[in-house]
Amino acid sequence: MLRAIIYLIAVASKITSATAASADWDRTVLPRPSQPFQGVANRTLEGSKASFTEPVKAPPGAPNILLVLIDDAGFGNPSTFGGPVATPTLDKL
């Protein structure tokens, strides 16, 4: 029984590491790290080659999430919560 459990744990960790290695980039780190420049830059246009990074696309089935970071604002500051700062768009949300 113990051997079966150890075998299942080993197989599960192998599958997890294989799928993690096949991902194009780690989506848990924000902002997305910069990609290295793949083109060629010469002194003149001749011989130079442009390099365009592919736009970021959400994985299939990903939820729409809006992350808003506000610095130095207390919970009672926006008018939504009775504060003195007018925030009509936040009131609508």
PDB file of C-alpha atoms in Angstrom:
ATOM      1  CA  MET A   1       0.000   0.000   0.000  1.00  0.00           C
ATOM      2  CA  LEU A   2       2.795   2.395   0.901  1.00  0.00           C
ATOM      3  CA  ARG A   3       4.566   1.660  -2.385  1.00  0.00           C
ATOM      4  CA  ALA A   4       1.394   2.458  -4.327  1.00  0.00           C
ATOM      5  CA  ILE A   5       1.037   5.819  -2.569  1.00  0.00           C
ATOM      6  CA  ILE A   6       4.681   6.705  -3.201  1.00  0.00           C
ATOM      7  CA  TYR A   7       4.316   5.662  -6.851  1.00  0.00           C
ATOM      8  CA  LEU A   8       1.193   7.834  -7.277  1.00  0.00           C
ATOM      9  CA  ILE A   9       2.925  10.827  -5.703  1.00  0.00           C
ATOM     10  CA  ALA A  10       5.926  10.366  -8.019  1.00  0.00           C
ATOM     11  CA  VAL A  11       3.712  10.127 -11.106  1.00  0.00           C
ATOM     12  CA  ALA A  12       1.661  13.167 -10.058  1.00  0.00           C
ATOM     13  CA  SER A  13       4.782  15.270  -9.484  1.00  0.00           C
ATOM     14  CA  LYS A  14       6.206  14.209 -12.863  1.00  0.00           C
ATOM     15  CA  ILE A  15       2.987  15.174 -14.658  1.00  0.00           C
ATOM     16  CA  THR A  16       2.833  18.505 -12.824  1.00  0.00           C
ATOM     17  CA  SER A  17       6.438  19.386 -13.659  1.00  0.00           C
ATOM     18  CA  ALA A  18       5.969  18.395 -17.318  1.00  0.00           C
ATOM     19  CA  THR A  19       2.932  20.635 -17.764  1.00  0.00           C
ATOM     20  CA  ALA A  20       4.611  23.514 -15.929  1.00  0.00           C
ATOM     21  CA  ALA A  21       7.663  23.302 -18.181  1.00  0.00           C
ATOM     22  CA  SER A  22       5.527  23.437 -21.320  1.00  0.00           C
ATOM     23  CA  ALA A  23       3.877  26.734 -20.354  1.00  0.00           C
ATOM     24  CA  ASP A  24       5.117  29.721 -22.350  1.00  0.00           C
ATOM     25  CA  TRP A  25       5.608  31.906 -19.248  1.00  0.00           C
ATOM     26  CA  ASP A  26       4.717  32.006 -15.587  1.00  0.00           C
ATOM     27  CA  ARG A  27       1.348  33.740 -15.284  1.00  0.00           C
ATOM     28  CA  THR A  28       1.646  34.124 -11.509  1.00  0.00           C
ATOM     29  CA  VAL A  29       4.258  36.891 -11.805  1.00  0.00           C
ATOM     30  CA  LEU A  30       3.058  40.402 -12.628  1.00  0.00           C
ATOM     31  CA  PRO A  31       4.160  42.421 -14.510  1.00  0.00           C
ATOM     32  CA  ARG A  32       5.184  40.036 -17.245  1.00  0.00           C
ATOM     33  CA  PRO A  33       8.976  39.860 -17.591  1.00  0.00           C
ATOM     34  CA  SER A  34      10.491  41.539 -20.654  1.00  0.00           C
ATOM     35  CA  GLN A  35      11.448  39.313 -23.555  1.00  0.00           C
ATOM     36  CA  PRO A  36      14.979  39.618 -24.965  1.00  0.00           C
ATOM     37  CA  PHE A  37      15.386  41.424 -28.292  1.00  0.00           C
ATOM     38  CA  GLN A  38      15.545  38.863 -31.102  1.00  0.00           C
ATOM     39  CA  GLY A  39      16.181  41.244 -34.021  1.00  0.00           C
ATOM     40  CA  VAL A  40      19.351  42.679 -35.514  1.00  0.00           C
ATOM     41  CA  ALA A  41      20.218  46.379 -35.174  1.00  0.00           C
ATOM     42  CA  ASN A  42      22.864  47.726 -37.557  1.00  0.00           C
ATOM     43  CA  ARG A  43      24.027  51.300 -38.108  1.00  0.00           C
ATOM     44  CA  THR A  44      21.859  51.539 -41.232  1.00  0.00           C
ATOM     45  CA  LEU A  45      18.505  50.130 -42.244  1.00  0.00           C
ATOM     46  CA  GLU A  46      20.134  47.620 -44.550  1.00  0.00           C
ATOM     47  CA  GLY A  47      20.914  44.473 -42.643  1.00  0.00           C
ATOM     48  CA  SER A  48      18.705  45.408 -39.707  1.00  0.00           C
ATOM     49  CA  LYS A  49      15.894  43.073 -38.802  1.00  0.00           C
ATOM     50  CA  ALA A  50      12.853  44.005 -36.743  1.00  0.00           C
ATOM     51  CA  SER A  51      11.665  41.816 -33.909  1.00  0.00           C
ATOM     52  CA  PHE A  52       8.095  42.018 -32.699  1.00  0.00           C
ATOM     53  CA  THR A  53       6.919  40.254 -29.576  1.00  0.00           C
ATOM     54  CA  GLU A  54       3.621  38.442 -29.771  1.00  0.00           C
ATOM     55  CA  PRO A  55       0.747  40.103 -27.926  1.00  0.00           C
ATOM     56  CA  VAL A  56      -0.282  38.585 -24.624  1.00  0.00           C
ATOM     57  CA  LYS A  57      -3.349  36.367 -24.936  1.00  0.00           C
ATOM     58  CA  ALA A  58      -5.361  34.946 -22.089  1.00  0.00           C
ATOM     59  CA  PRO A  59      -5.474  31.170 -21.855  1.00  0.00           C
ATOM     60  CA  PRO A  60      -8.754  29.545 -22.917  1.00  0.00           C
ATOM     61  CA  GLY A  61     -11.425  29.816 -20.243  1.00  0.00           C
ATOM     62  CA  ALA A  62      -9.584  32.480 -18.247  1.00  0.00           C
ATOM     63  CA  PRO A  63     -11.845  34.806 -16.226  1.00  0.00           C
ATOM     64  CA  ASN A  64     -11.920  38.560 -16.796  1.00  0.00           C
ATOM     65  CA  ILE A  65     -10.214  40.159 -13.798  1.00  0.00           C
ATOM     66  CA  LEU A  66      -9.513  43.843 -13.222  1.00  0.00           C
ATOM     67  CA  LEU A  67      -6.822  44.568 -10.642  1.00  0.00           C
ATOM     68  CA  VAL A  68      -6.866  48.122  -9.260  1.00  0.00           C
ATOM     69  CA  LEU A  69      -4.064  49.302  -6.975  1.00  0.00           C
ATOM     70  CA  ILE A  70      -4.540  52.577  -5.112  1.00  0.00           C
ATOM     71  CA  ASP A  71      -1.845  54.010  -2.871  1.00  0.00           C
ATOM     72  CA  ASP A  72      -2.401  56.216   0.195  1.00  0.00           C
ATOM     73  CA  ALA A  73      -6.183  55.958   0.123  1.00  0.00           C
ATOM     74  CA  GLY A  74      -7.979  54.934   3.260  1.00  0.00           C
ATOM     75  CA  PHE A  75     -11.176  52.896   3.274  1.00  0.00           C
ATOM     76  CA  GLY A  76     -13.205  56.002   4.163  1.00  0.00           C
ATOM     77  CA  ASN A  77     -11.747  58.305   1.484  1.00  0.00           C
ATOM     78  CA  PRO A  78     -13.954  57.544  -1.568  1.00  0.00           C
ATOM     79  CA  SER A  79     -17.492  58.873  -1.674  1.00  0.00           C
ATOM     80  CA  THR A  80     -18.680  55.293  -2.127  1.00  0.00           C
ATOM     81  CA  PHE A  81     -18.067  54.761   1.572  1.00  0.00           C
ATOM     82  CA  GLY A  82     -19.103  58.242   2.706  1.00  0.00           C
ATOM     83  CA  GLY A  83     -15.725  59.887   2.261  1.00  0.00           C
ATOM     84  CA  PRO A  84     -14.906  63.380   0.951  1.00  0.00           C
ATOM     85  CA  VAL A  85     -13.315  62.283  -2.372  1.00  0.00           C
ATOM     86  CA  ALA A  86     -15.821  62.182  -5.255  1.00  0.00           C
ATOM     87  CA  THR A  87     -15.564  58.853  -7.094  1.00  0.00           C
ATOM     88  CA  PRO A  88     -18.630  58.606  -9.371  1.00  0.00           C
ATOM     89  CA  THR A  89     -17.281  55.724 -11.447  1.00  0.00           C
ATOM     90  CA  LEU A  90     -16.510  53.702  -8.337  1.00  0.00           C
ATOM     91  CA  ASP A  91     -20.019  54.501  -7.105  1.00  0.00           C
ATOM     92  CA  LYS A  92     -21.444  52.985 -10.305  1.00  0.00           C
ATOM     93  CA  LEU A  93     -19.448  49.797  -9.857  1.00  0.00           C
TER      94      LEU A  93
END
